[in-house]
Short mmCIF file of C-alpha atoms in Angstrom, two decimals:
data_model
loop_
_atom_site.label_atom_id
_atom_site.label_comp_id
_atom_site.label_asym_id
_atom_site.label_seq_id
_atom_site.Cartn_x
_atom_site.Cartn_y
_atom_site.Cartn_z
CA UNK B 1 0.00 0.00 0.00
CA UNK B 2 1.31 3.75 -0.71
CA UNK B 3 1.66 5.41 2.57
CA UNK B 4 3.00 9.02 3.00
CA UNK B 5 5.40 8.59 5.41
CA UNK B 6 3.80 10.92 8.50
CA UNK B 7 4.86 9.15 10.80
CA UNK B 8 8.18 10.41 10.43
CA UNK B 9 8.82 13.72 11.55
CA UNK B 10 10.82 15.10 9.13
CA UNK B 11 7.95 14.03 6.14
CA UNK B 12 5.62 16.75 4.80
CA UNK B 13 2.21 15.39 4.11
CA UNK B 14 -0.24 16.64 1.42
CA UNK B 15 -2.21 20.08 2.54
CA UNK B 16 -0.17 20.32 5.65
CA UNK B 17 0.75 23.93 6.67
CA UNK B 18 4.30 24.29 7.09
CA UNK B 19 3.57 25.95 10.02
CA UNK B 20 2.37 22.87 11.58
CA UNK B 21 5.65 21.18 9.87
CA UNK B 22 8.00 22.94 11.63
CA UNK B 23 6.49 22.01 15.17
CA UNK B 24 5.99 18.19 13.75
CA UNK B 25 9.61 18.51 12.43
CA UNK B 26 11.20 20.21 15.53
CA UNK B 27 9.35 18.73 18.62
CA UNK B 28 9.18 15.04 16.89
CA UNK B 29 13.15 14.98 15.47
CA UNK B 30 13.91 16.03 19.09
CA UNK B 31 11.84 13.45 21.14
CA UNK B 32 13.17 10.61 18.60
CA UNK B 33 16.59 11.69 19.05
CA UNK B 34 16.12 11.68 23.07
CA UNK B 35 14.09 8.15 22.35
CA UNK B 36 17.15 6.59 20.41
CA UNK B 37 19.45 7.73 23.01
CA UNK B 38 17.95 6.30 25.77
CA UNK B 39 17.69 3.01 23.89
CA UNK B 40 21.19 2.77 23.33
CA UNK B 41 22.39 3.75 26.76
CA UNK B 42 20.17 1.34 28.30
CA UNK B 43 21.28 -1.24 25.35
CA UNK B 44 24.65 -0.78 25.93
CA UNK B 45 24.27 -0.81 29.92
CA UNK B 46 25.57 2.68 30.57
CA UNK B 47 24.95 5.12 33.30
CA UNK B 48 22.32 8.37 32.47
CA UNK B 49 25.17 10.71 32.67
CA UNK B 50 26.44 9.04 29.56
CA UNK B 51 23.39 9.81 27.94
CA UNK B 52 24.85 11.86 24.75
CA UNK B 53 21.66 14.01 24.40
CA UNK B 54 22.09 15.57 28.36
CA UNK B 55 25.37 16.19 26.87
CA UNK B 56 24.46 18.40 23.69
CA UNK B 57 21.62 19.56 25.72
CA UNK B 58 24.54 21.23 28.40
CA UNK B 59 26.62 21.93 25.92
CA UNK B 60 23.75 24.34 23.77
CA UNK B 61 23.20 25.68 27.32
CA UNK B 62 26.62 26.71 27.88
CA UNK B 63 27.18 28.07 24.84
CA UNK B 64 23.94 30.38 25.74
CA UNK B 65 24.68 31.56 29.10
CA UNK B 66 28.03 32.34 28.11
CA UNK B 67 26.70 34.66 25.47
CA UNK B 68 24.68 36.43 27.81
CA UNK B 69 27.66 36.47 30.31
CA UNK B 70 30.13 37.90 28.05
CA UNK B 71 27.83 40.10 26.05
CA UNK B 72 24.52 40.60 27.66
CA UNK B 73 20.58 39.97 27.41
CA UNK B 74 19.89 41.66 24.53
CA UNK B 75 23.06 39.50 22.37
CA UNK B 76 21.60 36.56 24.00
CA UNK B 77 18.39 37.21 22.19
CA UNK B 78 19.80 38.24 19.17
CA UNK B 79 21.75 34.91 19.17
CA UNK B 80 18.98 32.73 19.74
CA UNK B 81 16.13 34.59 17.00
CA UNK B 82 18.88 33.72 14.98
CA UNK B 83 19.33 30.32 15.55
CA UNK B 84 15.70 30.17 15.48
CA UNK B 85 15.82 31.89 11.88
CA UNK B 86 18.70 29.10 11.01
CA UNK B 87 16.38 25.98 12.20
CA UNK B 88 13.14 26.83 10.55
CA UNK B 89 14.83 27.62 7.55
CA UNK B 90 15.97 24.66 7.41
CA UNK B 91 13.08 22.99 8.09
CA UNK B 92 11.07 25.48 5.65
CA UNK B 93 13.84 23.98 2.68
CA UNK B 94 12.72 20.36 4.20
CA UNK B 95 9.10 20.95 3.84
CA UNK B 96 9.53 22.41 -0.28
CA UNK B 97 11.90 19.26 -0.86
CA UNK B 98 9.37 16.61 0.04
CA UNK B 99 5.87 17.83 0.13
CA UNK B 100 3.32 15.24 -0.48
CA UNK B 101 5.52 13.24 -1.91
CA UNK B 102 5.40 9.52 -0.68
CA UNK B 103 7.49 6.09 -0.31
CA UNK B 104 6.22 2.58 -0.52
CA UNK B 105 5.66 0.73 2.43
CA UNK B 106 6.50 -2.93 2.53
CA UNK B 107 5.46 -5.83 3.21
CA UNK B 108 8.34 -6.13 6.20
CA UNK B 109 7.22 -2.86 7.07
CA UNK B 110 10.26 -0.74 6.29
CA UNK B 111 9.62 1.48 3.53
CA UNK B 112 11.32 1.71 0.34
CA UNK B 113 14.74 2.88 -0.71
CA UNK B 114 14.42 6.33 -1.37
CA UNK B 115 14.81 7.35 -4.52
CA UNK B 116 15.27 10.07 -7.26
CA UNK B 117 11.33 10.43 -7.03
CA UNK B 118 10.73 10.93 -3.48
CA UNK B 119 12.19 14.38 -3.43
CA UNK B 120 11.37 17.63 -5.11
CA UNK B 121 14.04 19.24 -7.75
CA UNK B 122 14.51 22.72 -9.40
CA UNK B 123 17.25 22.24 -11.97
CA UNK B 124 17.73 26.32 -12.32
CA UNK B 125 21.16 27.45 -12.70
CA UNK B 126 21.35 29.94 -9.97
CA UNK B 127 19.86 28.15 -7.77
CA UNK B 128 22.24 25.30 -8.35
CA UNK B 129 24.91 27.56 -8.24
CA UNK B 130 24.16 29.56 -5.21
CA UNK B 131 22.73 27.10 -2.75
CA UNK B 132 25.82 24.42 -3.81
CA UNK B 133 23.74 21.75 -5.60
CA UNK B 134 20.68 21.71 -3.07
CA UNK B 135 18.60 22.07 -6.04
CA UNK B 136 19.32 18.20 -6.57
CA UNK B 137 18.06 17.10 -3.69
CA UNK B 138 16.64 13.50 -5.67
CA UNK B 139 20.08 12.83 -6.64
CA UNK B 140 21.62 13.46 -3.11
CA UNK B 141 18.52 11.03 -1.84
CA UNK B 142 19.32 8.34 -3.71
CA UNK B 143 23.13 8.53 -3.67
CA UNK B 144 23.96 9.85 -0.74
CA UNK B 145 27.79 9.24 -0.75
CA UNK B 146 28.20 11.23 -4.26
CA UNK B 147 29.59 15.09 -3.03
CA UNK B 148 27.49 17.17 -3.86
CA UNK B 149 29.29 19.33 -7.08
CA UNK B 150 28.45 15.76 -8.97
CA UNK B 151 24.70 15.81 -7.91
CA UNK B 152 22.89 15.26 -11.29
CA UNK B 153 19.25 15.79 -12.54
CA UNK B 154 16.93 13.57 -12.96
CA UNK B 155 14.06 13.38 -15.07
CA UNK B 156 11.95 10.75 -12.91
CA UNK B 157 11.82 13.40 -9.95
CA UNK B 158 8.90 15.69 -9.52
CA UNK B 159 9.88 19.39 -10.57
CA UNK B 160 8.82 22.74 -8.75
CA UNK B 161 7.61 25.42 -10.31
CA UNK B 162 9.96 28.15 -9.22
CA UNK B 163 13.32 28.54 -7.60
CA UNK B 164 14.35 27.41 -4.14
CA UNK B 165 13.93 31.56 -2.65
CA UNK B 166 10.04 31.45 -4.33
CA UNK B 167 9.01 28.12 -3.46
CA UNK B 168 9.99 28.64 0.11
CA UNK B 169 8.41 32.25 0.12
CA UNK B 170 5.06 30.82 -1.13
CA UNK B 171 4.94 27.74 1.88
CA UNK B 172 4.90 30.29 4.10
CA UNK B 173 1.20 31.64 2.66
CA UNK B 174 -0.55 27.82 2.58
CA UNK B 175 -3.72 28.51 0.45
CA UNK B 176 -1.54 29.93 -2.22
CA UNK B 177 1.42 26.95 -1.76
CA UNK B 178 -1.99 23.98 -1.67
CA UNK B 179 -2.79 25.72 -4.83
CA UNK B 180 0.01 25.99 -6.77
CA UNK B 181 1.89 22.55 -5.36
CA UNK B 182 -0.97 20.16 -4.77
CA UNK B 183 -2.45 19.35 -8.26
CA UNK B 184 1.69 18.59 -9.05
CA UNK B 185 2.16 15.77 -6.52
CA UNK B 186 2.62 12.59 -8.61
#
């Protein structure tokens, strides 16, 4: 059966506001990662200090505090509304790359190897050129080991309509993105 893949958090379903993506993306990426840490400390009989995620989590800390120690509340702020900026941008770029777009789930319950298909493209030539290949995001799916100046295009992989900057632009007004993107997805 063809089964967009919701149930991971990083998956963009048909008529989903991004809005609602980056909370899915963010909150669900971050409770998995805590999950899978967990599972391999207690796997690997280790003590919860060793717990990697309590590390990062004191490290990200520290690295805030001592902003706002060396260089006060309102750099603090500035740091983190730009970090913020940094993740859902991201996670704006992950959102255009595989809206509605789904994998094949098996009979062993795994889904299918991704491939050239299961990822939006823009082939443009600035956009290639200025965001270092992210354009061929199909190619990068499916080969994942190939650096990125040899990312090719392929003609199997759904297409958006515009550049990277205008596709991203339009998620963030969903009426307009549903009505421009949906009647595209394969």
């Amino acid at each position: 059966r063809n089964v967009a893949t919701d149930k991971d958090p990083a998956s963009a379903v048909k008529g989903q506001w991004v809005y609602h993506f980056w909370f899915q993306s963010v909150v669900g990426s971050w409770t998995s990662a805590w999950n899978l840490e967990k599972a391999r400390v207690e796997k690997k009989g280790l003590r919860w200090w060793e717990n990697e995620m309590i590390h990062f989590s004191l490290i990200q800390s520290g690295l805030v505090g001592a902003i706002y120690l060396i260089f006060g509340l309102s750099s603090m702020i500035g740091f983190c509304i730009a970090a913020t900026i940094g993740f859902l941008t991201l996670e704006t770029i992950n959102y255009v790359e595989h809206y509605g777009l789904r994998r094949e789930l098996l009979e062993n319950g795994k889904y299918e190897r991704v491939q050239p298909h299961h990822s939006w493209n823009c082939n443009r030539e600035i956009g290639r050129i200025l965001l270092f290949e992210l354009t061929r995001h199909s190619d990068h799916h499916a080969y994942p080991n190939r650096p990125y100046q040899l990312l090719r295009h392929h003609d199997n992989a759904p297409e958006l309509p515009a550049g990277y900057p205008a596709m991203v632009l339009l998620s963030l007004l969903p009426p307009l993105w549903f009505r421009v993107m949906d009647h595209r997805i394969p």
